[in-house]
Short mmCIF file of C-alpha atoms in Angstrom, two decimals:
data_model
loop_
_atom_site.label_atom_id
_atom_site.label_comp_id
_atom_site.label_asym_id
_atom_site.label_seq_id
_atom_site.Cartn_x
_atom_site.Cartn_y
_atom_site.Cartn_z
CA UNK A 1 -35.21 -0.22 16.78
CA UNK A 2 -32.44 0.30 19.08
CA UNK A 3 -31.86 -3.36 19.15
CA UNK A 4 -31.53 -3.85 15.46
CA UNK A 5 -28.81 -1.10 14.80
CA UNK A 6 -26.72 -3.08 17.92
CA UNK A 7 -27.18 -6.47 16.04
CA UNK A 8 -26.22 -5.42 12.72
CA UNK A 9 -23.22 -3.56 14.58
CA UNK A 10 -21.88 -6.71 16.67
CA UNK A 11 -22.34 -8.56 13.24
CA UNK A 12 -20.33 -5.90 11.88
CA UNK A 13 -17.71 -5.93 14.30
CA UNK A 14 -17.42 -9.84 14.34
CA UNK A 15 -17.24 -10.10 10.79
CA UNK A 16 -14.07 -7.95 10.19
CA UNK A 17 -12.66 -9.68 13.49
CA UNK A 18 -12.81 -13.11 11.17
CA UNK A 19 -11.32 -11.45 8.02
CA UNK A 20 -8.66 -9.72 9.66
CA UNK A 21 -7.83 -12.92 11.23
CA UNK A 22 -7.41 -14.48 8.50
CA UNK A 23 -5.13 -12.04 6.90
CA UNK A 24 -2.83 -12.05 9.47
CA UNK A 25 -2.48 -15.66 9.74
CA UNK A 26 -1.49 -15.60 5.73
CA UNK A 27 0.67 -12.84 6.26
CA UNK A 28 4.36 -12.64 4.89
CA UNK A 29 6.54 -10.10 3.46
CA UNK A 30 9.25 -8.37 4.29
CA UNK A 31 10.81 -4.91 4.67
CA UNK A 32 9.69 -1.52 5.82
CA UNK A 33 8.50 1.91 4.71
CA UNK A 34 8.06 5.11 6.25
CA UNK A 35 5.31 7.79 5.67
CA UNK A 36 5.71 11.08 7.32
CA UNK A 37 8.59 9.72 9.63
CA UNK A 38 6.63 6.66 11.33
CA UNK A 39 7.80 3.54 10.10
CA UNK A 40 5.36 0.51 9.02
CA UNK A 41 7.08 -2.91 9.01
CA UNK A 42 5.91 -5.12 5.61
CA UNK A 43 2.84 -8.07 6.86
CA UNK A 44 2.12 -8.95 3.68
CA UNK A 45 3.24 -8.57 -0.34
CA UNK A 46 1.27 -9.28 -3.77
CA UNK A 47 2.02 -9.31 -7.35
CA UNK A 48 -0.55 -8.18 -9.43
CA UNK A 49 -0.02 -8.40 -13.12
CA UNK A 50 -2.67 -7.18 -16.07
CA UNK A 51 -2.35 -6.96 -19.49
CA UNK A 52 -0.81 -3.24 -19.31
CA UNK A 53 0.96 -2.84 -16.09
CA UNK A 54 2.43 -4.95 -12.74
CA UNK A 55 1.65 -3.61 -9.98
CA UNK A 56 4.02 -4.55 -6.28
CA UNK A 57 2.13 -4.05 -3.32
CA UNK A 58 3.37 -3.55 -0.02
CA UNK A 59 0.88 -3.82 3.44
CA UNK A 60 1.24 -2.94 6.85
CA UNK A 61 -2.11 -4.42 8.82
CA UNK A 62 -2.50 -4.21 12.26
CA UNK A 63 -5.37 -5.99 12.67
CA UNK A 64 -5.88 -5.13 16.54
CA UNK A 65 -6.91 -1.41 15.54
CA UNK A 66 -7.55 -1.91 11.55
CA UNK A 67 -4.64 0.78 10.84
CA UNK A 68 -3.58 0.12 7.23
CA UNK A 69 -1.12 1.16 5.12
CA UNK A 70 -0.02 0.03 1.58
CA UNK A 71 2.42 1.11 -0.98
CA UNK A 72 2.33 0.17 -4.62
CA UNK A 73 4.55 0.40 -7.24
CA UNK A 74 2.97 0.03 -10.86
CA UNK A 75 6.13 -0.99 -13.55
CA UNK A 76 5.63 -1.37 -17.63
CA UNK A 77 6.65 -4.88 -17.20
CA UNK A 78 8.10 -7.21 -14.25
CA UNK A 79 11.08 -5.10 -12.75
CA UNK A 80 14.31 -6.04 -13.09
CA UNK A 81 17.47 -5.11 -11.43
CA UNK A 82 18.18 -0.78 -12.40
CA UNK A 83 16.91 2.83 -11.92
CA UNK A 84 13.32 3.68 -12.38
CA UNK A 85 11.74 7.50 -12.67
CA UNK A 86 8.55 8.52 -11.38
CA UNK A 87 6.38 9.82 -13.10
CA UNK A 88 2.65 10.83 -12.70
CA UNK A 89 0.34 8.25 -14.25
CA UNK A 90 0.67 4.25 -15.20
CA UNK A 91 -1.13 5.09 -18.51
CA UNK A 92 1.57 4.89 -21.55
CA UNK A 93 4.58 4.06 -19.12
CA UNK A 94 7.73 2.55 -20.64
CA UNK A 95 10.80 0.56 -19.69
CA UNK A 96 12.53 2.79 -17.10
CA UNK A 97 9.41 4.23 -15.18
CA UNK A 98 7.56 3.72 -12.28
CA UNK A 99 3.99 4.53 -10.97
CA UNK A 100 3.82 4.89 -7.12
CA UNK A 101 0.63 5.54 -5.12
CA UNK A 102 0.28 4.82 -1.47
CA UNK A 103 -2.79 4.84 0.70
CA UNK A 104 -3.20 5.20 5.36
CA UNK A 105 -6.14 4.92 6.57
CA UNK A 106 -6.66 4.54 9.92
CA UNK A 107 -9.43 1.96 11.57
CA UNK A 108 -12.29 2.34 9.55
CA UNK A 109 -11.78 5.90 8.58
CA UNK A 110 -11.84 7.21 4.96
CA UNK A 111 -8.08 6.53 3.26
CA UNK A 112 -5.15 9.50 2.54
CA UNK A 113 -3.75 8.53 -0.83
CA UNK A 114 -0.24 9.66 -1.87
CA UNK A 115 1.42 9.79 -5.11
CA UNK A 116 4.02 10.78 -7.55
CA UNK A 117 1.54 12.98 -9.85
CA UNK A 118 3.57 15.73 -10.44
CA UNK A 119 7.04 14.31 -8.32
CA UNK A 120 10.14 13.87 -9.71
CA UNK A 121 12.37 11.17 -8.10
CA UNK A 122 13.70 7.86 -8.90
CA UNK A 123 13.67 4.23 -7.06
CA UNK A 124 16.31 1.67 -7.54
CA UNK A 125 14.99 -2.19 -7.81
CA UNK A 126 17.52 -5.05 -6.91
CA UNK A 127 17.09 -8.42 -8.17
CA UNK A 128 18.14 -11.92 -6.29
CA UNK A 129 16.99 -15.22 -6.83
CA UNK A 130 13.80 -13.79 -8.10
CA UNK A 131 13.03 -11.61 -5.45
CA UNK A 132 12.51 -8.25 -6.25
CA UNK A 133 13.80 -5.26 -3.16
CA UNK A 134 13.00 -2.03 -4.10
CA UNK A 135 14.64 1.18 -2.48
CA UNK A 136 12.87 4.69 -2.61
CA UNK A 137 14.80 7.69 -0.85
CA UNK A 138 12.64 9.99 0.88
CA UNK A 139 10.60 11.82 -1.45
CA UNK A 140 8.16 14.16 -0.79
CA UNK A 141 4.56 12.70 -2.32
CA UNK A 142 1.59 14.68 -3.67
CA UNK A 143 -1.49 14.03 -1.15
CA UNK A 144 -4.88 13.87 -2.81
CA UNK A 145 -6.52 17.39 -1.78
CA UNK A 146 -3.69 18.91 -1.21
CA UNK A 147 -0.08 18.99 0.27
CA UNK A 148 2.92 16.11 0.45
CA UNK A 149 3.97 13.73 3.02
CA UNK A 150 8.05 12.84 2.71
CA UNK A 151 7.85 8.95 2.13
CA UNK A 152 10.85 6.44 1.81
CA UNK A 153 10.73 2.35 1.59
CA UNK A 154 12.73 -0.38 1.38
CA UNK A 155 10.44 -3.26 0.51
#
């Protein structure tokens, strides 16, 4: 039996060796954030959009150790250039607000989530030439179970 566990380990091992591979090589992005003072440079952005909210996502992989942090920021509609306020759910938000929730894990371990539930803070959003740059002060976030973590970006 000893054998078996290895084998299905190796395959483990090898198979998020060939996904993170090819993440990286599709990376882009730009930008930085920082979560309780270390700094995460941007590898790679997306643009999700649903029928009630967009979500801008924000990833730092390293794909040497699997570290992997994200930061999303959930809008009514696409953001344009202004002041947005935080507030503590996506559910029945209008012009002017923004959803943020972050998540660090590190390797393969179990990922901290952050958010604004219960924050009060703003972000500003520049537009150019359709890309959007979005600026959040440091701002201390709610962590799931318990405490905050000071967070900032420029993404």
């Amino acid at each position: 039996m000893p054998h078996l566990h290895q084998f299905k380990l190796t395959t483990f091992i090898i198979s998020l060796a060939i996904i993170s591979c090819k993440k990286d090589t599709a990376s882009t992005g730009g930008g930085s954030f920082t979560i309780n003072g270390t700094s995460y440079n941007v590898t790679s952005t997306n643009r999700i959009i649903t029928s009630n909210v967009v979500c801008l996502t924000f990833t730092s992989l390293n794909s040497q150790t699997f570290d992997n942090r994200t930061v999303n920021f959930y809008f009514a509609s696409s953001p344009s250039g202004g002041t947005y306020n935080l507030v503590s759910s996506s559910a029945g938000m209008s012009t002017g607000q923004v959803y943020f929730l972050a998540t660090s894990s590190n390797g393969l371990s179990s990922p901290t989530e952050y958010s604004s539930d219960g924050i009060s803070g703003s972000i500003t959003v520049s537009e150019s030439g359709g890309k959007v740059t979005i600026t959040m002060a440091s701002i201390n976030m709610a962590i799931t179970g318990g405490g905050t973590a000071s967070i900032s970006a420029n993404v």
